[in-house]
Every structure is written in structure tokens, then in C-alpha cells.
Amino acid sequence: MFHIAICDSNPQILTQLTDNILKLPNPSDVLSIHTFLGEQTLLRDCRQGCCYNLVLLGPFQQDHRNLALARKIRSFDPQMPISLISNSFQDSLAGYEVPLYRCYPHPFPPRILHRDLQELIRKRRNSCYTFVFSNWQGLHRFPLKDVIYFKALGSRIQVVTALGNYEYRETLGGLEKQLGRFNFMRIHRSYVLNLQWVRNVWGREVTLLNGSVLPLSKHRSRELRESLKRQNIE
């Protein structure tokens, strides 16, 4: 089941957004919609660790209120997809810093949301996979979504995860082939990166959601940017 949280200060807009989503053709998963009239209950849920597959923030009546709410939600969860509806160019630009999954124009475009939902559902299915490796400390299993990147260290590989770092024997070329279909990409001769963790790409550097900055090879820059755009991350 795919859980969507919709929040706005206007009950009519909440109803309209809910109806538009329920009318979308042939979603590839069962949709469960949670509506919030105002931000307090949604913030409480996020503060308590409730994780939605998508948070959609309506236009609200006060300027930039939905952007401020997106920032608050992001402080509780660095990866939960957050989209908002706004015609403000300022909101759209600021969304790269939050970061937002998508900034939709108002009135709301159901066709674009349908495409985004299908992509999010596909990513969620991929995140259910685990990555398994062994070293002198034993056998390790991690959800792929928690694996941030791999770094070459001579004859060993460093696995950087949300829960800690590990080393084992492997090649980056082997990892690149093994994990390419799961949204991992080789961005440098020494790094294979989980694109879900990208916050920003600038010049020859990639900034991650955890604040880490990785080098980006010149010949990989265009491919990375195109991949991010296709997946609505950038």
C-alpha cells in the first residue's frame, strides 16, 4: 500500500486534491490517502516517526507557508518525498535546498502527478531489496535505501551506510553492474553512489543529504544530471 499525506488550510482544496488522485488511471499499487486540515497534526505525526510515501502540500492561503512546512517536515526525515503546489518562482527555487521532490503549478496537473506516483512506487519496491556482504566481522545485511555510497580503498571497498561504515573485498566495477538497476551510479573512478541520497550537484562536486561531498568525474557529470532529471530528484 502506498501512503499519501495531503495537507492544506482549505477543506475544499483537500477534497479536490483527494478526488484528483483517486481518479488517476491504473496506479501500480493500492493508494491510501491521509488528509490534514492544517499543519499541526501532520507535523506531530512526522515528529513521532510516521513516514509517508509522499507528502503533498497544497497552495495554502498564506504565501510560502507550504514551503516553511516542507522545511519542518524535512528536519524530521531527510528522505521522505515532499511535493508542494505553488506558482511562486521563489518557492520553486528554494525547493532545491529543502529538497523537494516536485513543485507543481496551481491549478494542479493530475497527469504529471500520475507519472510521479508511478516512479515513486517503483523506487519504493526497489528499496525493499537488501544488500548483503561479508567481512572479518561476519555477514551484514542492509536495506539498499540505507546504503549511501561505495568507495574504493585499494583492494577493498568501503560501504558507507546510514548506520555506519564497513570494509570488505569487492571491485567497484562489479558493484556498478550489480546495482545499476537499483538507482546506483558510478560518479567517479573511486565512487558508486545511491542517487536517492543526492541533495545537490554543482560543478565537479555532489552534495549528499547527510552533508557529505563527493567528487564527480567530468565525463560522468552529464550522465548523472540526466539520470537525476529523469528520476525527478534534481
PDB file of C-alpha atoms in Angstrom:
ATOM      1  CA  MET A   1       0.000   0.000   0.000  1.00  0.00           C
ATOM      2  CA  PHE A   2       1.244   3.476  -0.955  1.00  0.00           C
ATOM      3  CA  HIS A   3       0.505   6.134   1.677  1.00  0.00           C
ATOM      4  CA  ILE A   4      -0.021   9.759   0.603  1.00  0.00           C
ATOM      5  CA  ALA A   5      -0.385  12.642   3.082  1.00  0.00           C
ATOM      6  CA  ILE A   6      -2.209  15.723   1.752  1.00  0.00           C
ATOM      7  CA  CYS A   7      -2.179  18.944   3.765  1.00  0.00           C
ATOM      8  CA  ASP A   8      -3.814  22.330   3.197  1.00  0.00           C
ATOM      9  CA  SER A   9      -5.677  25.003   5.150  1.00  0.00           C
ATOM     10  CA  ASN A  10      -8.697  24.875   2.825  1.00  0.00           C
ATOM     11  CA  PRO A  11     -11.048  21.846   3.131  1.00  0.00           C
ATOM     12  CA  GLN A  12     -12.304  22.324  -0.433  1.00  0.00           C
ATOM     13  CA  ILE A  13      -8.784  22.081  -1.824  1.00  0.00           C
ATOM     14  CA  LEU A  14      -8.173  18.958   0.272  1.00  0.00           C
ATOM     15  CA  THR A  15     -11.266  17.356  -1.230  1.00  0.00           C
ATOM     16  CA  GLN A  16     -10.300  18.422  -4.747  1.00  0.00           C
ATOM     17  CA  LEU A  17      -6.762  17.045  -4.435  1.00  0.00           C
ATOM     18  CA  THR A  18      -8.027  13.778  -2.970  1.00  0.00           C
ATOM     19  CA  ASP A  19     -10.567  13.349  -5.770  1.00  0.00           C
ATOM     20  CA  ASN A  20      -7.945  14.079  -8.428  1.00  0.00           C
ATOM     21  CA  ILE A  21      -5.594  11.451  -7.028  1.00  0.00           C
ATOM     22  CA  LEU A  22      -8.311   8.820  -6.691  1.00  0.00           C
ATOM     23  CA  LYS A  23      -9.246   9.372 -10.348  1.00  0.00           C
ATOM     24  CA  LEU A  24      -5.733   8.662 -11.595  1.00  0.00           C
ATOM     25  CA  PRO A  25      -5.703   5.732 -14.055  1.00  0.00           C
ATOM     26  CA  ASN A  26      -4.312   2.346 -13.102  1.00  0.00           C
ATOM     27  CA  PRO A  27      -1.898   3.059 -10.231  1.00  0.00           C
ATOM     28  CA  SER A  28       0.501   0.132  -9.808  1.00  0.00           C
ATOM     29  CA  ASP A  29      -0.169  -0.039  -6.062  1.00  0.00           C
ATOM     30  CA  VAL A  30      -3.115   0.489  -3.701  1.00  0.00           C
ATOM     31  CA  LEU A  31      -3.293   4.144  -2.620  1.00  0.00           C
ATOM     32  CA  SER A  32      -4.114   5.181   0.949  1.00  0.00           C
ATOM     33  CA  ILE A  33      -4.755   8.919   1.347  1.00  0.00           C
ATOM     34  CA  HIS A  34      -4.397  10.751   4.671  1.00  0.00           C
ATOM     35  CA  THR A  35      -5.757  14.325   4.729  1.00  0.00           C
ATOM     36  CA  PHE A  36      -4.664  17.046   7.156  1.00  0.00           C
ATOM     37  CA  LEU A  37      -6.565  20.318   7.567  1.00  0.00           C
ATOM     38  CA  GLY A  38      -3.718  22.496   8.771  1.00  0.00           C
ATOM     39  CA  GLU A  39      -0.172  21.528   9.626  1.00  0.00           C
ATOM     40  CA  GLN A  40      -0.124  20.689  13.336  1.00  0.00           C
ATOM     41  CA  THR A  41      -1.334  17.079  13.159  1.00  0.00           C
ATOM     42  CA  LEU A  42       0.913  16.307  10.185  1.00  0.00           C
ATOM     43  CA  LEU A  43       3.933  17.761  11.994  1.00  0.00           C
ATOM     44  CA  ARG A  44       3.099  15.748  15.091  1.00  0.00           C
ATOM     45  CA  ASP A  45       2.929  12.537  13.050  1.00  0.00           C
ATOM     46  CA  CYS A  46       6.271  13.277  11.359  1.00  0.00           C
ATOM     47  CA  ARG A  47       7.871  14.189  14.677  1.00  0.00           C
ATOM     48  CA  GLN A  48       6.762  10.824  16.052  1.00  0.00           C
ATOM     49  CA  GLY A  49       8.431   8.997  13.157  1.00  0.00           C
ATOM     50  CA  CYS A  50       5.451   8.432  10.843  1.00  0.00           C
ATOM     51  CA  CYS A  51       6.793   8.052   7.305  1.00  0.00           C
ATOM     52  CA  TYR A  52       4.569   8.609   4.259  1.00  0.00           C
ATOM     53  CA  ASN A  53       5.472   7.507   0.753  1.00  0.00           C
ATOM     54  CA  LEU A  54       4.578  11.019  -0.446  1.00  0.00           C
ATOM     55  CA  VAL A  55       3.648  14.265   1.300  1.00  0.00           C
ATOM     56  CA  LEU A  56       1.696  16.681  -0.913  1.00  0.00           C
ATOM     57  CA  LEU A  57       1.328  20.229   0.434  1.00  0.00           C
ATOM     58  CA  GLY A  58      -1.440  22.356  -1.069  1.00  0.00           C
ATOM     59  CA  PRO A  59      -1.104  26.044  -2.002  1.00  0.00           C
ATOM     60  CA  PHE A  60      -2.378  27.256   1.408  1.00  0.00           C
ATOM     61  CA  GLN A  61      -3.719  30.803   1.802  1.00  0.00           C
ATOM     62  CA  GLN A  62      -0.554  32.397   3.212  1.00  0.00           C
ATOM     63  CA  ASP A  63       2.397  32.969   0.885  1.00  0.00           C
ATOM     64  CA  HIS A  64       5.267  30.487   1.276  1.00  0.00           C
ATOM     65  CA  ARG A  65       3.569  28.710   4.189  1.00  0.00           C
ATOM     66  CA  ASN A  66       3.758  25.350   2.438  1.00  0.00           C
ATOM     67  CA  LEU A  67       7.489  25.850   1.820  1.00  0.00           C
ATOM     68  CA  ALA A  68       8.055  26.583   5.520  1.00  0.00           C
ATOM     69  CA  LEU A  69       6.078  23.450   6.365  1.00  0.00           C
ATOM     70  CA  ALA A  70       8.181  21.402   3.927  1.00  0.00           C
ATOM     71  CA  ARG A  71      11.337  22.561   5.714  1.00  0.00           C
ATOM     72  CA  LYS A  72       9.916  21.493   9.086  1.00  0.00           C
ATOM     73  CA  ILE A  73       8.975  18.048   7.768  1.00  0.00           C
ATOM     74  CA  ARG A  74      12.403  17.655   6.176  1.00  0.00           C
ATOM     75  CA  SER A  75      14.037  18.280   9.567  1.00  0.00           C
ATOM     76  CA  PHE A  76      12.367  15.077  10.823  1.00  0.00           C
ATOM     77  CA  ASP A  77      13.097  12.910   7.769  1.00  0.00           C
ATOM     78  CA  PRO A  78      15.890  13.539   5.218  1.00  0.00           C
ATOM     79  CA  GLN A  79      14.435  11.249   2.542  1.00  0.00           C
ATOM     80  CA  MET A  80      10.618  11.329   2.657  1.00  0.00           C
ATOM     81  CA  PRO A  81       9.358  12.642  -0.734  1.00  0.00           C
ATOM     82  CA  ILE A  82       7.739  16.070  -0.271  1.00  0.00           C
ATOM     83  CA  SER A  83       5.929  17.928  -3.057  1.00  0.00           C
ATOM     84  CA  LEU A  84       4.064  21.213  -2.919  1.00  0.00           C
ATOM     85  CA  ILE A  85       1.717  23.235  -5.095  1.00  0.00           C
ATOM     86  CA  SER A  86       2.753  26.810  -5.773  1.00  0.00           C
ATOM     87  CA  ASN A  87       3.011  29.318  -8.603  1.00  0.00           C
ATOM     88  CA  SER A  88       5.806  31.143  -6.789  1.00  0.00           C
ATOM     89  CA  PHE A  89       9.131  31.068  -8.614  1.00  0.00           C
ATOM     90  CA  GLN A  90      10.763  31.718  -5.242  1.00  0.00           C
ATOM     91  CA  ASP A  91       9.230  28.517  -3.836  1.00  0.00           C
ATOM     92  CA  SER A  92      10.402  26.557  -6.859  1.00  0.00           C
ATOM     93  CA  LEU A  93      13.999  27.748  -6.452  1.00  0.00           C
ATOM     94  CA  ALA A  94      14.004  27.269  -2.678  1.00  0.00           C
ATOM     95  CA  GLY A  95      12.727  23.738  -3.221  1.00  0.00           C
ATOM     96  CA  TYR A  96      16.190  22.635  -4.363  1.00  0.00           C
ATOM     97  CA  GLU A  97      17.504  23.433  -0.894  1.00  0.00           C
ATOM     98  CA  VAL A  98      14.794  21.565   1.059  1.00  0.00           C
ATOM     99  CA  PRO A  99      14.962  19.436  -1.185  1.00  0.00           C
ATOM    100  CA  LEU A 100      11.509  18.936  -2.690  1.00  0.00           C
ATOM    101  CA  TYR A 101      10.552  16.005  -4.865  1.00  0.00           C
ATOM    102  CA  ARG A 102       8.442  18.261  -7.085  1.00  0.00           C
ATOM    103  CA  CYS A 103       6.951  21.772  -7.109  1.00  0.00           C
ATOM    104  CA  TYR A 104       3.646  21.644  -9.024  1.00  0.00           C
ATOM    105  CA  PRO A 105       1.924  24.695 -10.515  1.00  0.00           C
ATOM    106  CA  HIS A 106      -1.578  25.723  -9.482  1.00  0.00           C
ATOM    107  CA  PRO A 107      -4.087  24.614 -10.748  1.00  0.00           C
ATOM    108  CA  PHE A 108      -2.919  21.115 -10.049  1.00  0.00           C
ATOM    109  CA  PRO A 109      -1.724  18.897 -13.007  1.00  0.00           C
ATOM    110  CA  PRO A 110      -3.006  15.319 -12.370  1.00  0.00           C
ATOM    111  CA  ARG A 111      -1.172  13.910 -15.407  1.00  0.00           C
ATOM    112  CA  ILE A 112       2.239  14.868 -14.019  1.00  0.00           C
ATOM    113  CA  LEU A 113       1.358  13.520 -10.576  1.00  0.00           C
ATOM    114  CA  HIS A 114       0.363  10.183 -12.121  1.00  0.00           C
ATOM    115  CA  ARG A 115       3.799   9.859 -13.695  1.00  0.00           C
ATOM    116  CA  ASP A 116       5.491  10.825 -10.423  1.00  0.00           C
ATOM    117  CA  LEU A 117       3.433   8.354  -8.396  1.00  0.00           C
ATOM    118  CA  GLN A 118       4.392   5.503 -10.700  1.00  0.00           C
ATOM    119  CA  GLU A 119       8.057   6.458 -10.344  1.00  0.00           C
ATOM    120  CA  LEU A 120       7.825   6.674  -6.535  1.00  0.00           C
ATOM    121  CA  ILE A 121       6.085   3.302  -6.358  1.00  0.00           C
ATOM    122  CA  ARG A 122       8.853   1.778  -8.491  1.00  0.00           C
ATOM    123  CA  LYS A 123      11.532   3.263  -6.234  1.00  0.00           C
ATOM    124  CA  ARG A 124       9.767   2.021  -3.114  1.00  0.00           C
ATOM    125  CA  ARG A 125       9.738  -1.522  -4.481  1.00  0.00           C
ATOM    126  CA  ASN A 126      13.451  -1.276  -5.216  1.00  0.00           C
ATOM    127  CA  SER A 127      14.106  -0.018  -1.669  1.00  0.00           C
ATOM    128  CA  CYS A 128      12.682  -3.264  -0.278  1.00  0.00           C
ATOM    129  CA  TYR A 129      15.781  -5.076  -1.561  1.00  0.00           C
ATOM    130  CA  THR A 130      18.714  -5.735   0.747  1.00  0.00           C
ATOM    131  CA  PHE A 131      22.438  -5.602   0.147  1.00  0.00           C
ATOM    132  CA  VAL A 132      24.443  -8.479   1.626  1.00  0.00           C
ATOM    133  CA  PHE A 133      28.207  -8.727   2.087  1.00  0.00           C
ATOM    134  CA  SER A 134      30.638 -10.426   4.440  1.00  0.00           C
ATOM    135  CA  ASN A 135      33.939  -9.451   6.052  1.00  0.00           C
ATOM    136  CA  TRP A 136      36.001 -10.363   9.112  1.00  0.00           C
ATOM    137  CA  GLN A 137      33.123  -9.128  11.319  1.00  0.00           C
ATOM    138  CA  GLY A 138      30.643 -11.582   9.776  1.00  0.00           C
ATOM    139  CA  LEU A 139      27.685 -11.372   7.390  1.00  0.00           C
ATOM    140  CA  HIS A 140      25.964  -7.986   7.008  1.00  0.00           C
ATOM    141  CA  ARG A 141      22.530  -7.146   5.568  1.00  0.00           C
ATOM    142  CA  PHE A 142      21.316  -3.604   4.865  1.00  0.00           C
ATOM    143  CA  PRO A 143      18.253  -2.241   3.065  1.00  0.00           C
ATOM    144  CA  LEU A 144      19.505  -0.755  -0.199  1.00  0.00           C
ATOM    145  CA  LYS A 145      17.930   2.581   0.706  1.00  0.00           C
ATOM    146  CA  ASP A 146      20.316   2.817   3.689  1.00  0.00           C
ATOM    147  CA  VAL A 147      23.433   2.261   1.576  1.00  0.00           C
ATOM    148  CA  ILE A 148      24.739   5.744   0.705  1.00  0.00           C
ATOM    149  CA  TYR A 149      27.823   5.022  -1.393  1.00  0.00           C
ATOM    150  CA  PHE A 150      30.767   2.709  -2.007  1.00  0.00           C
ATOM    151  CA  LYS A 151      34.367   3.943  -2.039  1.00  0.00           C
ATOM    152  CA  ALA A 152      37.390   2.129  -3.456  1.00  0.00           C
ATOM    153  CA  LEU A 153      40.200   1.639  -0.926  1.00  0.00           C
ATOM    154  CA  GLY A 154      42.877  -0.253  -2.813  1.00  0.00           C
ATOM    155  CA  SER A 155      41.868  -3.915  -2.897  1.00  0.00           C
ATOM    156  CA  ARG A 156      38.924  -3.247  -0.574  1.00  0.00           C
ATOM    157  CA  ILE A 157      35.619  -1.416  -0.742  1.00  0.00           C
ATOM    158  CA  GLN A 158      34.285   0.898   1.956  1.00  0.00           C
ATOM    159  CA  VAL A 159      30.496   0.658   2.330  1.00  0.00           C
ATOM    160  CA  VAL A 160      29.082   3.898   3.749  1.00  0.00           C
ATOM    161  CA  THR A 161      25.581   3.373   5.178  1.00  0.00           C
ATOM    162  CA  ALA A 162      23.159   5.392   7.278  1.00  0.00           C
ATOM    163  CA  LEU A 163      24.116   3.147  10.215  1.00  0.00           C
ATOM    164  CA  GLY A 164      27.913   3.090   9.876  1.00  0.00           C
ATOM    165  CA  ASN A 165      30.859   2.254   7.627  1.00  0.00           C
ATOM    166  CA  TYR A 166      32.265  -1.166   6.742  1.00  0.00           C
ATOM    167  CA  GLU A 167      35.007  -2.643   4.560  1.00  0.00           C
ATOM    168  CA  TYR A 168      35.136  -5.827   2.501  1.00  0.00           C
ATOM    169  CA  ARG A 169      36.743  -7.225  -0.641  1.00  0.00           C
ATOM    170  CA  GLU A 170      34.987  -6.338  -3.909  1.00  0.00           C
ATOM    171  CA  THR A 171      35.516  -4.248  -7.052  1.00  0.00           C
ATOM    172  CA  LEU A 172      33.662  -1.066  -7.979  1.00  0.00           C
ATOM    173  CA  GLY A 173      33.127  -2.457 -11.470  1.00  0.00           C
ATOM    174  CA  GLY A 174      31.314  -5.453 -10.022  1.00  0.00           C
ATOM    175  CA  LEU A 175      29.151  -3.229  -7.818  1.00  0.00           C
ATOM    176  CA  GLU A 176      28.351  -0.953 -10.749  1.00  0.00           C
ATOM    177  CA  LYS A 177      26.985  -3.899 -12.746  1.00  0.00           C
ATOM    178  CA  GLN A 178      25.203  -5.420  -9.758  1.00  0.00           C
ATOM    179  CA  LEU A 179      23.443  -2.262  -8.525  1.00  0.00           C
ATOM    180  CA  GLY A 180      22.915  -0.192 -11.674  1.00  0.00           C
ATOM    181  CA  ARG A 181      19.243  -1.143 -11.947  1.00  0.00           C
ATOM    182  CA  PHE A 182      18.659  -0.106  -8.328  1.00  0.00           C
ATOM    183  CA  ASN A 183      19.436   3.597  -8.838  1.00  0.00           C
ATOM    184  CA  PHE A 184      23.165   3.361  -8.090  1.00  0.00           C
ATOM    185  CA  MET A 185      25.684   5.023 -10.403  1.00  0.00           C
ATOM    186  CA  ARG A 186      29.453   5.288 -10.692  1.00  0.00           C
ATOM    187  CA  ILE A 187      30.143   9.032 -10.430  1.00  0.00           C
ATOM    188  CA  HIS A 188      33.939   8.809 -10.142  1.00  0.00           C
ATOM    189  CA  ARG A 189      36.609   6.166 -10.562  1.00  0.00           C
ATOM    190  CA  SER A 190      36.519   5.680  -6.768  1.00  0.00           C
ATOM    191  CA  TYR A 191      32.785   6.035  -6.005  1.00  0.00           C
ATOM    192  CA  VAL A 192      29.488   4.260  -6.710  1.00  0.00           C
ATOM    193  CA  LEU A 193      26.622   6.366  -5.335  1.00  0.00           C
ATOM    194  CA  ASN A 194      22.993   5.747  -4.369  1.00  0.00           C
ATOM    195  CA  LEU A 195      21.232   8.549  -6.275  1.00  0.00           C
ATOM    196  CA  GLN A 196      18.471   8.675  -3.658  1.00  0.00           C
ATOM    197  CA  TRP A 197      20.968  10.403  -1.362  1.00  0.00           C
ATOM    198  CA  VAL A 198      21.829  13.277  -3.739  1.00  0.00           C
ATOM    199  CA  ARG A 199      20.964  16.763  -2.492  1.00  0.00           C
ATOM    200  CA  ASN A 200      22.819  18.927  -4.994  1.00  0.00           C
ATOM    201  CA  VAL A 201      25.169  18.728  -7.969  1.00  0.00           C
ATOM    202  CA  TRP A 202      27.435  21.722  -8.526  1.00  0.00           C
ATOM    203  CA  GLY A 203      30.424  21.746 -10.808  1.00  0.00           C
ATOM    204  CA  ARG A 204      32.600  18.753 -10.032  1.00  0.00           C
ATOM    205  CA  GLU A 205      31.020  18.007  -6.636  1.00  0.00           C
ATOM    206  CA  VAL A 206      27.973  16.074  -5.406  1.00  0.00           C
ATOM    207  CA  THR A 207      26.487  17.053  -2.031  1.00  0.00           C
ATOM    208  CA  LEU A 208      24.522  14.346  -0.218  1.00  0.00           C
ATOM    209  CA  LEU A 209      21.571  14.520   2.165  1.00  0.00           C
ATOM    210  CA  ASN A 210      23.874  13.686   5.085  1.00  0.00           C
ATOM    211  CA  GLY A 211      26.162  16.624   4.251  1.00  0.00           C
ATOM    212  CA  SER A 212      28.965  14.596   2.662  1.00  0.00           C
ATOM    213  CA  VAL A 213      30.558  15.980  -0.509  1.00  0.00           C
ATOM    214  CA  LEU A 214      31.879  13.550  -3.147  1.00  0.00           C
ATOM    215  CA  PRO A 215      33.976  14.245  -6.263  1.00  0.00           C
ATOM    216  CA  LEU A 216      32.306  13.998  -9.672  1.00  0.00           C
ATOM    217  CA  SER A 217      34.248  12.937 -12.760  1.00  0.00           C
ATOM    218  CA  LYS A 218      33.936  15.305 -15.695  1.00  0.00           C
ATOM    219  CA  HIS A 219      32.918  12.519 -18.079  1.00  0.00           C
ATOM    220  CA  ARG A 220      30.198  11.366 -15.620  1.00  0.00           C
ATOM    221  CA  SER A 221      28.686  14.803 -14.987  1.00  0.00           C
ATOM    222  CA  ARG A 222      26.241  14.890 -17.888  1.00  0.00           C
ATOM    223  CA  GLU A 223      25.092  11.297 -17.344  1.00  0.00           C
ATOM    224  CA  LEU A 224      24.473  11.963 -13.645  1.00  0.00           C
ATOM    225  CA  ARG A 225      22.463  15.135 -14.266  1.00  0.00           C
ATOM    226  CA  GLU A 226      20.335  13.425 -16.901  1.00  0.00           C
ATOM    227  CA  SER A 227      19.693  10.468 -14.579  1.00  0.00           C
ATOM    228  CA  LEU A 228      18.617  12.787 -11.768  1.00  0.00           C
ATOM    229  CA  LYS A 229      16.289  14.739 -14.035  1.00  0.00           C
ATOM    230  CA  ARG A 230      14.660  11.550 -15.315  1.00  0.00           C
ATOM    231  CA  GLN A 231      14.047  10.408 -11.763  1.00  0.00           C
ATOM    232  CA  ASN A 232      12.768  13.809 -10.562  1.00  0.00           C
ATOM    233  CA  ILE A 233      15.495  14.049  -7.936  1.00  0.00           C
ATOM    234  CA  GLU A 234      17.303  17.064  -9.225  1.00  0.00           C
TER     235      GLU A 234
END
